[in-house]
Coordinates of C-alpha atoms in Angstrom, one line a residue:
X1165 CA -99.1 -52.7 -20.3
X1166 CA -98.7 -49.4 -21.9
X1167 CA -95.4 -48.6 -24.0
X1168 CA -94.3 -45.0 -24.5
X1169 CA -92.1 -44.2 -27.2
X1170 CA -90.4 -41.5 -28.4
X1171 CA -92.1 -38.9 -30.4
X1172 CA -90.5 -36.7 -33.5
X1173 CA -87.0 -35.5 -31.7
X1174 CA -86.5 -31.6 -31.9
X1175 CA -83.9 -29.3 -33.0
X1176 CA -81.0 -28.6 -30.7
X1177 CA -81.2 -25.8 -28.3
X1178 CA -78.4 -23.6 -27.4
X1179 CA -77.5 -23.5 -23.4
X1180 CA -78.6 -20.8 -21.5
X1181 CA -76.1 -21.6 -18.7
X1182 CA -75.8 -20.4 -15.3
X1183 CA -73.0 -18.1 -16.2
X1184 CA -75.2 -16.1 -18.9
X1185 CA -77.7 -13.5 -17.4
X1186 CA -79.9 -14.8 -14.2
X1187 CA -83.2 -14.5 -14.4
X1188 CA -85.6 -13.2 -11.8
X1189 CA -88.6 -15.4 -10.9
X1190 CA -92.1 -14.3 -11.8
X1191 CA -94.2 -13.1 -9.1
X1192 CA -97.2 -14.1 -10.9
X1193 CA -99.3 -16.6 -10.6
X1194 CA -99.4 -19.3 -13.4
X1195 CA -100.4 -23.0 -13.3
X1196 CA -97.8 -25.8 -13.1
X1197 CA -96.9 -26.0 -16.5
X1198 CA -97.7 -29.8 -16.9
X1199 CA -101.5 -30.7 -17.6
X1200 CA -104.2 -30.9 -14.6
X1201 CA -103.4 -33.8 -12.8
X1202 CA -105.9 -36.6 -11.7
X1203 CA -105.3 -38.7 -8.4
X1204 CA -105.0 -42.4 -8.3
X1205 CA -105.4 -45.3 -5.8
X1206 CA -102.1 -45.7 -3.6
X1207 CA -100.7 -48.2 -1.0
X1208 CA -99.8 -47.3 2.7
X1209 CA -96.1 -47.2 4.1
X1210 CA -95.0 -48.8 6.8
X1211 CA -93.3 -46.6 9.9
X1212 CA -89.8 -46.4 8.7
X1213 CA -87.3 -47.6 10.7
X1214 CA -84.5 -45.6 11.6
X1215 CA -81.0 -45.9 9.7
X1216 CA -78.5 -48.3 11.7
X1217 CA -75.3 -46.4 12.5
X1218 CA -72.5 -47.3 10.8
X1219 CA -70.9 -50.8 12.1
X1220 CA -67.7 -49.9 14.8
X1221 CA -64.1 -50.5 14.1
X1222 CA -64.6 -53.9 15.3
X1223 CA -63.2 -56.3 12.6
X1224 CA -66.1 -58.1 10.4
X1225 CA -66.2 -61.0 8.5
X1226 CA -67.6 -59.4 5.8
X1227 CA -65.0 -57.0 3.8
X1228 CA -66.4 -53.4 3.0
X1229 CA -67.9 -53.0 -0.3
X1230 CA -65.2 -50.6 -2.3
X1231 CA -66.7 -47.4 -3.6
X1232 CA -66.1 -48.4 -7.5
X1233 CA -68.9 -45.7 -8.8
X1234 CA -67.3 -44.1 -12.0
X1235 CA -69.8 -41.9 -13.6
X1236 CA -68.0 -41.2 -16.5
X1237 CA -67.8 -45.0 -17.2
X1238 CA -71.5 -45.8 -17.1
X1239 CA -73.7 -46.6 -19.6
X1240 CA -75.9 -43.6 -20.0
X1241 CA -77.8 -44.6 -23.5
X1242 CA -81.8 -44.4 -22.1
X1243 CA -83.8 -47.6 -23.3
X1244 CA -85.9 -47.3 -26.2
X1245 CA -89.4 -47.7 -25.0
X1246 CA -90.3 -48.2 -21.3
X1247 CA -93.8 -49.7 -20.0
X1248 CA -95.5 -48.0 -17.6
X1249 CA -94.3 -49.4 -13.8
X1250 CA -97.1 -51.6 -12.0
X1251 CA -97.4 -49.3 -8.3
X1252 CA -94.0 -51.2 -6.0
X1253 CA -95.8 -53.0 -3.2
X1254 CA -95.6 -51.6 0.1
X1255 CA -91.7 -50.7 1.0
X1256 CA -90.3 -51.3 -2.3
X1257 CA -88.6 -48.4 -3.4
X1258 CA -90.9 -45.8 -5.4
X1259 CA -93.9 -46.4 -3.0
X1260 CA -96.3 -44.3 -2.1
X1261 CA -96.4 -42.3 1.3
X1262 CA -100.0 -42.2 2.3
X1263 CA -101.2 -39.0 2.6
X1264 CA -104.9 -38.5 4.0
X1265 CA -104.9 -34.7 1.7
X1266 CA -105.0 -37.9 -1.3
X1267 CA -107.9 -38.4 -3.1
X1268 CA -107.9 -41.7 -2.0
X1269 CA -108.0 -41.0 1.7
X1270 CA -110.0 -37.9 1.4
X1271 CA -111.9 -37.4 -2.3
X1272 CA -113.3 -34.0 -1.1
X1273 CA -109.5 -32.8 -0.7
X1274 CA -109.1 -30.2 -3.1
X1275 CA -105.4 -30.3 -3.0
X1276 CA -104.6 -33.9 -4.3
X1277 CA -100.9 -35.2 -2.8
X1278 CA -101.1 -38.6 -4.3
X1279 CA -97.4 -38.5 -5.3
X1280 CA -95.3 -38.6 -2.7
X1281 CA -92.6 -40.8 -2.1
X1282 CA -89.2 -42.3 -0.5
X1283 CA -86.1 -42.4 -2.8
X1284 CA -84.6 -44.4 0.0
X1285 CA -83.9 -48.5 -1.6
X1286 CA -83.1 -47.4 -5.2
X1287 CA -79.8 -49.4 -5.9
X1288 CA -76.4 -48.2 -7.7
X1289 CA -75.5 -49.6 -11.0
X1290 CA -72.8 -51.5 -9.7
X1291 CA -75.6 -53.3 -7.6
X1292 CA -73.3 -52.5 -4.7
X1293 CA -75.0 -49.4 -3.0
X1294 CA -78.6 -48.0 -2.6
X1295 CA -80.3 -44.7 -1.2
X1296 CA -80.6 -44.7 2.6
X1297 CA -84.4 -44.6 3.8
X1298 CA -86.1 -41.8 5.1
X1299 CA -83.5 -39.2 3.7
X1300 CA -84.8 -38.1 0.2
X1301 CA -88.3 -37.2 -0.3
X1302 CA -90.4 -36.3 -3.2
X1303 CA -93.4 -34.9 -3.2
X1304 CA -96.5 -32.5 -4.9
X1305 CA -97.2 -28.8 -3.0
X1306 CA -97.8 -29.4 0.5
X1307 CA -101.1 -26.7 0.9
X1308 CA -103.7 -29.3 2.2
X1309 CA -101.7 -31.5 4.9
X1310 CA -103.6 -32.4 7.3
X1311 CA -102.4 -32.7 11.2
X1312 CA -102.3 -36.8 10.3
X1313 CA -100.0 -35.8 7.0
X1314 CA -97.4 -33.6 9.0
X1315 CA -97.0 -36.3 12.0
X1316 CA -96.5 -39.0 8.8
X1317 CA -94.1 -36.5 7.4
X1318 CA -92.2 -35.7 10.8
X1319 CA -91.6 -39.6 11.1
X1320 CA -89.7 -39.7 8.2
X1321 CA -87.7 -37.4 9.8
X1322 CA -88.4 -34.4 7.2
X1323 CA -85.8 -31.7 8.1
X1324 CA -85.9 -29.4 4.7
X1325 CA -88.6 -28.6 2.5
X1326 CA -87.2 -27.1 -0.7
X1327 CA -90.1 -25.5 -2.9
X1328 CA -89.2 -25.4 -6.5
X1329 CA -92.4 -23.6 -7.6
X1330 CA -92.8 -19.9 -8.7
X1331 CA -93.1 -17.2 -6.1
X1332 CA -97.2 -16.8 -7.3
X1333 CA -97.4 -20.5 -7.1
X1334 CA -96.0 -20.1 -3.6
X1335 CA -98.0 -17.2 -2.8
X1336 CA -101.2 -19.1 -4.3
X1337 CA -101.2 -22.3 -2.7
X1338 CA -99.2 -22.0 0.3
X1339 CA -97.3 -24.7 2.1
X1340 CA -98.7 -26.1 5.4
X1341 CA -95.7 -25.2 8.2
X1342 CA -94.2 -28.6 9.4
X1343 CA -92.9 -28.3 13.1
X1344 CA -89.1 -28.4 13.0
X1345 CA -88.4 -28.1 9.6
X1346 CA -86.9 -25.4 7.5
X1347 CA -88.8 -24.4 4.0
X1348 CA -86.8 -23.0 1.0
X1349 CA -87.8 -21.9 -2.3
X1350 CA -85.5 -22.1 -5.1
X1351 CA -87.8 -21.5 -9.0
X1352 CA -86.7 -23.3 -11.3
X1353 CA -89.0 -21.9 -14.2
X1354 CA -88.2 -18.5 -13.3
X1355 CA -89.0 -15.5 -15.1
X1356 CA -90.4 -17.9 -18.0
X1357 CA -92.4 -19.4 -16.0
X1358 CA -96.2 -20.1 -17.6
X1359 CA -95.0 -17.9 -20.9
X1360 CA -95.3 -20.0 -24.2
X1361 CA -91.9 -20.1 -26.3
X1362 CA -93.2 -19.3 -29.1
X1363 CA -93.7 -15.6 -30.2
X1364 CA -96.5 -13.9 -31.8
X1365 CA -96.1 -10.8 -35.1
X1366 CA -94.6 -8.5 -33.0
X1367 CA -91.8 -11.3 -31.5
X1368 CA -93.7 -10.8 -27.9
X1369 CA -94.2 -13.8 -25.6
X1370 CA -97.8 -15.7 -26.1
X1371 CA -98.5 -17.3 -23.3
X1372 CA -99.3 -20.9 -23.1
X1373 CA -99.5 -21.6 -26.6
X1374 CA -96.9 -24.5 -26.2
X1375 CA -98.7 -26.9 -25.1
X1376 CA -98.5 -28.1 -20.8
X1377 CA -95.5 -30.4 -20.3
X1378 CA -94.1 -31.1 -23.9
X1379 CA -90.7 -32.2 -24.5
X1380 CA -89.8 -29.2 -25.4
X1381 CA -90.6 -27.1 -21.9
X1382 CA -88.1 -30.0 -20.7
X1383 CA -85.3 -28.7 -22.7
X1384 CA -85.9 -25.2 -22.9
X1385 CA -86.9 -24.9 -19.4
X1386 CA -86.1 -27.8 -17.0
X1387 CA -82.6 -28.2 -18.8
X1388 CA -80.9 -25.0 -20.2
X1389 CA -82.4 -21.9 -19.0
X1390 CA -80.5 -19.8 -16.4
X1391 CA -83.2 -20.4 -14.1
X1392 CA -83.3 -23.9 -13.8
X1393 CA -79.4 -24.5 -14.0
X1394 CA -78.7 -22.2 -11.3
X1395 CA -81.4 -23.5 -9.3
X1396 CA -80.7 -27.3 -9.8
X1397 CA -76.8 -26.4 -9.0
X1398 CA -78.4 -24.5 -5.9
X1399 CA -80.7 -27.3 -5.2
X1400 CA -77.8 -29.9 -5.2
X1401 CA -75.2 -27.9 -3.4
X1402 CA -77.7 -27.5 -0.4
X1403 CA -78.1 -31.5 0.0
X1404 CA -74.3 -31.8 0.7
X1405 CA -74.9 -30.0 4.1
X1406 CA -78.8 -31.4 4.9
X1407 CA -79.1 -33.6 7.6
X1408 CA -82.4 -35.7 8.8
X1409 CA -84.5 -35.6 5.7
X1410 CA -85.1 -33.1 2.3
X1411 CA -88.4 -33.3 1.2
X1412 CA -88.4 -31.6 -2.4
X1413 CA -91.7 -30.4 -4.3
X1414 CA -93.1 -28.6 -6.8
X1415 CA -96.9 -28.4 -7.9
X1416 CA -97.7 -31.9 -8.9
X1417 CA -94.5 -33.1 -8.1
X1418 CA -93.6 -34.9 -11.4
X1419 CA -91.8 -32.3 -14.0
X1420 CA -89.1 -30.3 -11.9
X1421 CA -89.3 -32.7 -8.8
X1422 CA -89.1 -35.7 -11.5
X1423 CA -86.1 -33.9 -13.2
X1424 CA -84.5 -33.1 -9.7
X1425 CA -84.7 -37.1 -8.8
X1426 CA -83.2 -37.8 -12.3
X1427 CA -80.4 -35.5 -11.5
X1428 CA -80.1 -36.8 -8.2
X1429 CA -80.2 -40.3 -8.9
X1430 CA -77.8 -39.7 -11.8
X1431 CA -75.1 -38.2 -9.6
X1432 CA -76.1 -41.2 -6.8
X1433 CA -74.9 -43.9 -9.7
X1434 CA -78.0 -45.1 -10.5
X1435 CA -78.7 -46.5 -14.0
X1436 CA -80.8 -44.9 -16.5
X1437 CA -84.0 -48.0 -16.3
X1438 CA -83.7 -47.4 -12.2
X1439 CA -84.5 -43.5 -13.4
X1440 CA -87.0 -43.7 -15.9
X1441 CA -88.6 -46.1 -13.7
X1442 CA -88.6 -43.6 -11.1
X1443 CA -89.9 -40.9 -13.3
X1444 CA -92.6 -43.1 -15.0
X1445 CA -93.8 -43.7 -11.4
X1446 CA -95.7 -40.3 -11.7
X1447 CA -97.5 -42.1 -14.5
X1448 CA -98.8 -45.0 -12.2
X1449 CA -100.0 -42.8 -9.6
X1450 CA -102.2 -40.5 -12.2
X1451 CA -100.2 -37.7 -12.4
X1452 CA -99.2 -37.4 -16.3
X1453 CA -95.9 -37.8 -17.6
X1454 CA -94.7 -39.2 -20.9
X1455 CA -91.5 -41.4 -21.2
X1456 CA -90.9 -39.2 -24.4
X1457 CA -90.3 -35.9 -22.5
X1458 CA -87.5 -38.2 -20.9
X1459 CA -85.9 -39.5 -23.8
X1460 CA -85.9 -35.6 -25.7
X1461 CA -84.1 -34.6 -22.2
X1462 CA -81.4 -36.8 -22.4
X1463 CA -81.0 -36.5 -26.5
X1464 CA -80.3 -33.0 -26.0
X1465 CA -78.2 -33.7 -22.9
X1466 CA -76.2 -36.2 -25.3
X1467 CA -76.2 -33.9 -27.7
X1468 CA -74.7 -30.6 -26.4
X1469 CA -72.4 -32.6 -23.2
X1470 CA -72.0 -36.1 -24.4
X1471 CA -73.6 -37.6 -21.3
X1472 CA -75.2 -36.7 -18.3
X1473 CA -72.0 -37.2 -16.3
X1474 CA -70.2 -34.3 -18.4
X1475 CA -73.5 -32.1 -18.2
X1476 CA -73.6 -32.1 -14.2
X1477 CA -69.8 -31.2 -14.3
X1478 CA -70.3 -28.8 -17.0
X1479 CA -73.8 -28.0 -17.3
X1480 CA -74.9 -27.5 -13.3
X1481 CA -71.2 -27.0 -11.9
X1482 CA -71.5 -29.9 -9.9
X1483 CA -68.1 -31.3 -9.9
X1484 CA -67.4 -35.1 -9.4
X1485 CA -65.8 -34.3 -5.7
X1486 CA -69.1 -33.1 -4.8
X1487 CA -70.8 -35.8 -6.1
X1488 CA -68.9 -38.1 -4.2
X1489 CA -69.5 -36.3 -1.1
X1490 CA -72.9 -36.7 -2.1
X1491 CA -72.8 -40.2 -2.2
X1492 CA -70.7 -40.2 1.4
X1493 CA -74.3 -38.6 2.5
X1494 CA -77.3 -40.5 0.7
X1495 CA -75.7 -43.7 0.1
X1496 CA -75.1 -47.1 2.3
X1497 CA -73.8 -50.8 1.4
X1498 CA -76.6 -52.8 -0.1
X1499 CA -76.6 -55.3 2.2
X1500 CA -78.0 -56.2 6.1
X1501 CA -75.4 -54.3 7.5
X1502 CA -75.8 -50.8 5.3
X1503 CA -72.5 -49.7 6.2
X1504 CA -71.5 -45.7 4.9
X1505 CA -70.3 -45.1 1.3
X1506 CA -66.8 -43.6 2.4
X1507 CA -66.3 -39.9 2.1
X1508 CA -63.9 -38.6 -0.3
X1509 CA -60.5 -37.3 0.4
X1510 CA -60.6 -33.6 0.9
X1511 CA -58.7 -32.2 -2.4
X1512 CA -55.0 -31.6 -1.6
X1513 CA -53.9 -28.0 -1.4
X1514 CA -50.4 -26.9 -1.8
X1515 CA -48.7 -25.6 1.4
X1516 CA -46.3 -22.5 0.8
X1517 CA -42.3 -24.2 1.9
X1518 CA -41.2 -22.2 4.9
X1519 CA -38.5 -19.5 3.6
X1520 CA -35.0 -19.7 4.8
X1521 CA -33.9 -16.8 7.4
X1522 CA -31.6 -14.6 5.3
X1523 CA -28.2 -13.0 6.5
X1524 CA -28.1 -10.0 8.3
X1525 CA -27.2 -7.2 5.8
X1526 CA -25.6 -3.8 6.8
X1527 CA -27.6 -1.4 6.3
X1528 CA -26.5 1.3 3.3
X1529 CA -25.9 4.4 4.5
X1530 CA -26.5 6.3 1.4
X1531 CA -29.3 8.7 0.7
X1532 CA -32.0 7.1 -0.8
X1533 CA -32.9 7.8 -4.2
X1534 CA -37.0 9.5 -4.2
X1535 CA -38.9 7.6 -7.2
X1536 CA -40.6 9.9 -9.2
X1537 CA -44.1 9.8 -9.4
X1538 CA -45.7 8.7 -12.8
X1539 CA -48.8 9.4 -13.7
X1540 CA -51.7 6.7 -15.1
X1541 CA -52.5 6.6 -18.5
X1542 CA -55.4 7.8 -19.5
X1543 CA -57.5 5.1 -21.0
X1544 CA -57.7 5.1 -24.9
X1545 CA -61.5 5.5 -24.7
X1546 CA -64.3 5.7 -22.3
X1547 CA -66.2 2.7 -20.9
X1548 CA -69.5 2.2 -22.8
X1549 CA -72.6 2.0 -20.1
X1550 CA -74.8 3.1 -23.0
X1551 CA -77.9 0.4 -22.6
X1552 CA -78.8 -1.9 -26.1
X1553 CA -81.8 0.5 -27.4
X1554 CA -84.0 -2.1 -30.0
X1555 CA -86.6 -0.1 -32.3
X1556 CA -88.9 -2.4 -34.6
X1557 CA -88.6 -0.6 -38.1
X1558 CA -90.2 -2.9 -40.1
X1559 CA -91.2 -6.8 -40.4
X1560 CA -91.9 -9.0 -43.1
X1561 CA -93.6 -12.4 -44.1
X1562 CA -91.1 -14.0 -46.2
X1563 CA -93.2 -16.5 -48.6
X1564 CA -91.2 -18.2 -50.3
X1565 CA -90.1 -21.8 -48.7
X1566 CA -86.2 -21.5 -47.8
X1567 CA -84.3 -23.5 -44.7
X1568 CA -80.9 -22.7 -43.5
X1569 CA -78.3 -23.9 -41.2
X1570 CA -77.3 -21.8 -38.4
X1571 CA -73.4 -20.8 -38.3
X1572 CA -71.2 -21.2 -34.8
X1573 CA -71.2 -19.1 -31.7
X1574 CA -74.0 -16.7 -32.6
X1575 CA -76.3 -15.4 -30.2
X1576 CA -80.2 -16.2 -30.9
X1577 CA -83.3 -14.6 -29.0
X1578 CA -87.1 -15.5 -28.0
X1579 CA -88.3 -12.1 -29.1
X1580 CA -87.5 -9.7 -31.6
X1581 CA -86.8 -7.1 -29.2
X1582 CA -83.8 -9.3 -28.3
X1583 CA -84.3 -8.8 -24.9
X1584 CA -85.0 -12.4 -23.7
X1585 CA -81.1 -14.6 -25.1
X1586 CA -81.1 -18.0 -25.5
X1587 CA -77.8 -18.5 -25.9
X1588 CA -75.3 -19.2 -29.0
X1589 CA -75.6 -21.3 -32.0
X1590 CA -73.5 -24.4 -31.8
X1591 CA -72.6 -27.0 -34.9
X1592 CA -76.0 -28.8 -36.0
X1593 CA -77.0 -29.7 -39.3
X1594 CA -80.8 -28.9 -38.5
X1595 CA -82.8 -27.3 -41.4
X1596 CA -84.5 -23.7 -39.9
X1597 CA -86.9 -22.8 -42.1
X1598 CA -87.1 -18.7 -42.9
X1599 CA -90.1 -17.2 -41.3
X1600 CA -90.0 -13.3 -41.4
X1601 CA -87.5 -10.4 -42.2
X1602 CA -87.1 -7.7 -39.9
X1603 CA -85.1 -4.6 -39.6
X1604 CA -83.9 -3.2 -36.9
X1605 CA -82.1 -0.2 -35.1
X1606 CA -80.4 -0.8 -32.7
X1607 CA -79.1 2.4 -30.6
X1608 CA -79.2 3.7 -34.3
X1609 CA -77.4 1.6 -36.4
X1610 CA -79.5 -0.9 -39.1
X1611 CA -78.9 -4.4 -38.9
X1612 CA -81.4 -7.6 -40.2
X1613 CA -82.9 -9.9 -38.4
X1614 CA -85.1 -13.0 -39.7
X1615 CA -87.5 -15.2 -37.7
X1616 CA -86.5 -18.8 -37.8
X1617 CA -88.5 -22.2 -37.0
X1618 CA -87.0 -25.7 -36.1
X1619 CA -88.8 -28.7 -36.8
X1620 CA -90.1 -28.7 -33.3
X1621 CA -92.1 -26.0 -34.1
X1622 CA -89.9 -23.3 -31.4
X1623 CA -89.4 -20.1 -33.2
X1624 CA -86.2 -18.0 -32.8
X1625 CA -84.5 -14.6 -34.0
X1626 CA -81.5 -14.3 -35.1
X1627 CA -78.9 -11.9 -37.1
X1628 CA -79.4 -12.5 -41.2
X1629 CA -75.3 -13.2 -41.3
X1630 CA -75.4 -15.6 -38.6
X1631 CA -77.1 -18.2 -41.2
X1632 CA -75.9 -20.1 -44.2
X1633 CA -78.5 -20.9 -46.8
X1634 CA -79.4 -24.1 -48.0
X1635 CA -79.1 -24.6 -51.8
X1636 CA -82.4 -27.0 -52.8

């Protein structure tokens, strides 16, 4: 058995959360960001069965199962190495859906779809619960189904197709149409998509020169750009209202499908070896992940929200009503007779009391009094629509060897042109070391800026009295 562990941790990233700037998708085309993926030998599913209804309100022997799930309360540490699953036999939960566009089945396909899968089986960590079958599906790009693959498809009852790929990666390698369902396309990568995070002399973008599906394009884009928090709270919000079932993808179907079934199966209950199992799964079926991506996406999770309960309250806006709505929707009794997880009370709202009728008054004869009309007050000073105008005046190497902390609540940027924000600073006692000195106009006043670098290698700009120097 192979044994992942974690690799050198990285330095905190700010939040770029859904309330900051959205950005707009890139219509270009660009690679998944993860490496080329290989296929690998998979087992056939059974025809699923359908769901039974929920028992009627005949009395059973059996009580209901109570719907105990407290998110907050779980245990949300991630274990410290994980071996690479052997592939679940036939029916199990994480097995494969036989796809004849596989390399298996077909080894001239040139679209590989060895990873596709039913979440339906995974159990809660309360042991009392588990994913209903045939109503969550994950999956690679869907461009070379054959007729076989979309009858398979349609008996699982595949409703919604949600494409989290780029618009190029859309326009590229086009999904096959499935009779009956209804496609949608939510990027999660977004404007970033396929640009490196690093910048070159001039603070531009160099794309690709972080290297395909690191831990850091985890955290930087599958956890707290705007893109991918407004399209995960998008992509969650539209499973409360699905019916039949949502088959989600992405190229490969292992970095933003595999954080979409983490985020799912996090607001489901499930514990954090169920998920990593889950994601490692990708592994098995020859489509590379590494259980240290995993385990830098929670640390920074931990570190900026506490817990992945607090970051899908707080991080994707999706509130704990919600998620037990979700839950009403995706979850049944683990046991023969799979009853419903019950829905949630709808939230209470406040009626207004009824006023009391008031007396009859007589009315006053006199002549009304006409106000006088007063004029508004003219605002102390005019609204500013001026745009932020950046010039470059000069940059410079800084030799010398000198790290510093960053100070609270200070914006940063990707590019020297501070056009592209990663957020604001928040309390860390990571070393940046000094790279470069720049100064800057901007709409014509000077200010300094210097290049910083974490220990992760991601390389920043930020205002020169936004960081406190560390005396060696």
């Amino acid at each position: 058995m192979l044994t992942l562990t974690l690799v050198s941790a990285g330095a905190p990233v700010a939040s770029a959360l859904a309330n900051t700037a959205r950005l707009n998708d890139q219509a270009s085309t660009v690679t998944d960001k993860p490496a080329t993926d290989t296929s690998n030998n998979g087992n056939s599913t059974a025809k699923p069965t359908p769901t039974p209804a929920p028992a009627p309100t005949a009395p059973s022997k059996h009580k209901p199962p109570v719907a105990s799930i407290d998110p907050s309360k779980m245990p949300t540490g991630i274990p410290t190495t994980f071996d690479v699953p052997a592939e679940p036999a036939i029916g199990e939960p994480g097995s494969r859906i036989k796809l004849s566009s596989s390399k298996l089945q077909n080894p001239k396909s040139s679209e590989s779809n060895d990873n596709t899968r039913d979440l339906g089986g995974y159990v809660t960590a309360d042991g009392k619960w588990k994913i209903k079958a045939n109503r969550l599906l994950r999956s690679a790009n869907l461009s070379g189904l054959s007729a076989d693959d979309i009858k398979i498809l349609q008996n699982h009852n595949v409703r919604h197709i949600i494409d989290m790929r780029t618009k190029g990666q859309v326009k590229s390698k086009t999904d096959k149409v499935i009779p009956g369902t209804y496609w949608e396309n939510i990027s999660i990568l977004g404007e970033f998509a396929g640009a490196g995070l690093n910048t070159d002399a001039n603070g531009d973008f160099v794309p690709n020169k972080n290297k395909p599906g690191d831990a850091g394009f985890y955290n930087h884009q599958l956890e707290f750009s705007a893109s991918a928090t407004t399209g995960y709270n998008k992509f969650l919000n539209g499973l409360l209202t699905q019916s039949g079932a949502t088959l989600f993808h992405c190229s490969s179907g292992k970095d933003r499908t595999g954080i979409g079934s983490v985020l799912i199966m996090s607001a489901l209950g499930m514990d954090t070896k169920t998920i990593a199992k889950d994601f490692m799964l990708s592994q098995t079926y020859n489509h590379h992940v590494q259980y240290s991506w995993l385990k830098e996406y929670y640390r920074e999770i931990n570190t900026y929200y506490t817990n992945m309960p607090n970051y899908l309250v707080n991080g994707l806006n999706f509130s704990k009503h919600q998620q037990e709505v979700l839950k009403s929707k995706y979850l049944v009794s683990n046991d023969k007779e799979e009853r419903a997880y019950p829905a949630p009370k709808t939230p209470s709202v406040s009626v207004p009391s009824t006023p009391s009728t008031p007396a009859p008054v007589k009315p006053d004869n006199t002549k009304p009094v006409r106000p006088e009309a007063s004029k508004p007050a003219k605002p102390a000073h005019k609204p500013t629509t001026k745009k932020k105008v950046v010039k470059v005046v000069s940059v410079k190497k800084i030799k010398k060897v000198q790290f510093v902390h960053l100070k609270r609540h200070r914006a940063y940027f990707y590019d020297i042109k501070l056009k592209h924000k990663v957020g604001f600073t928040k309390q860390s006692k990571t070393k940046w070391r000094l790279m470069k000195r720049a100064k800057l106009q901007i709409n014509g006043k000077k200010v300094t800026y210097v290049q910083i670098k974490s220990p992760h290698g991601y390389h920043r700009w930020i205002q020169l009295n936004a960081v406190n120097q560390i005396k060696r």
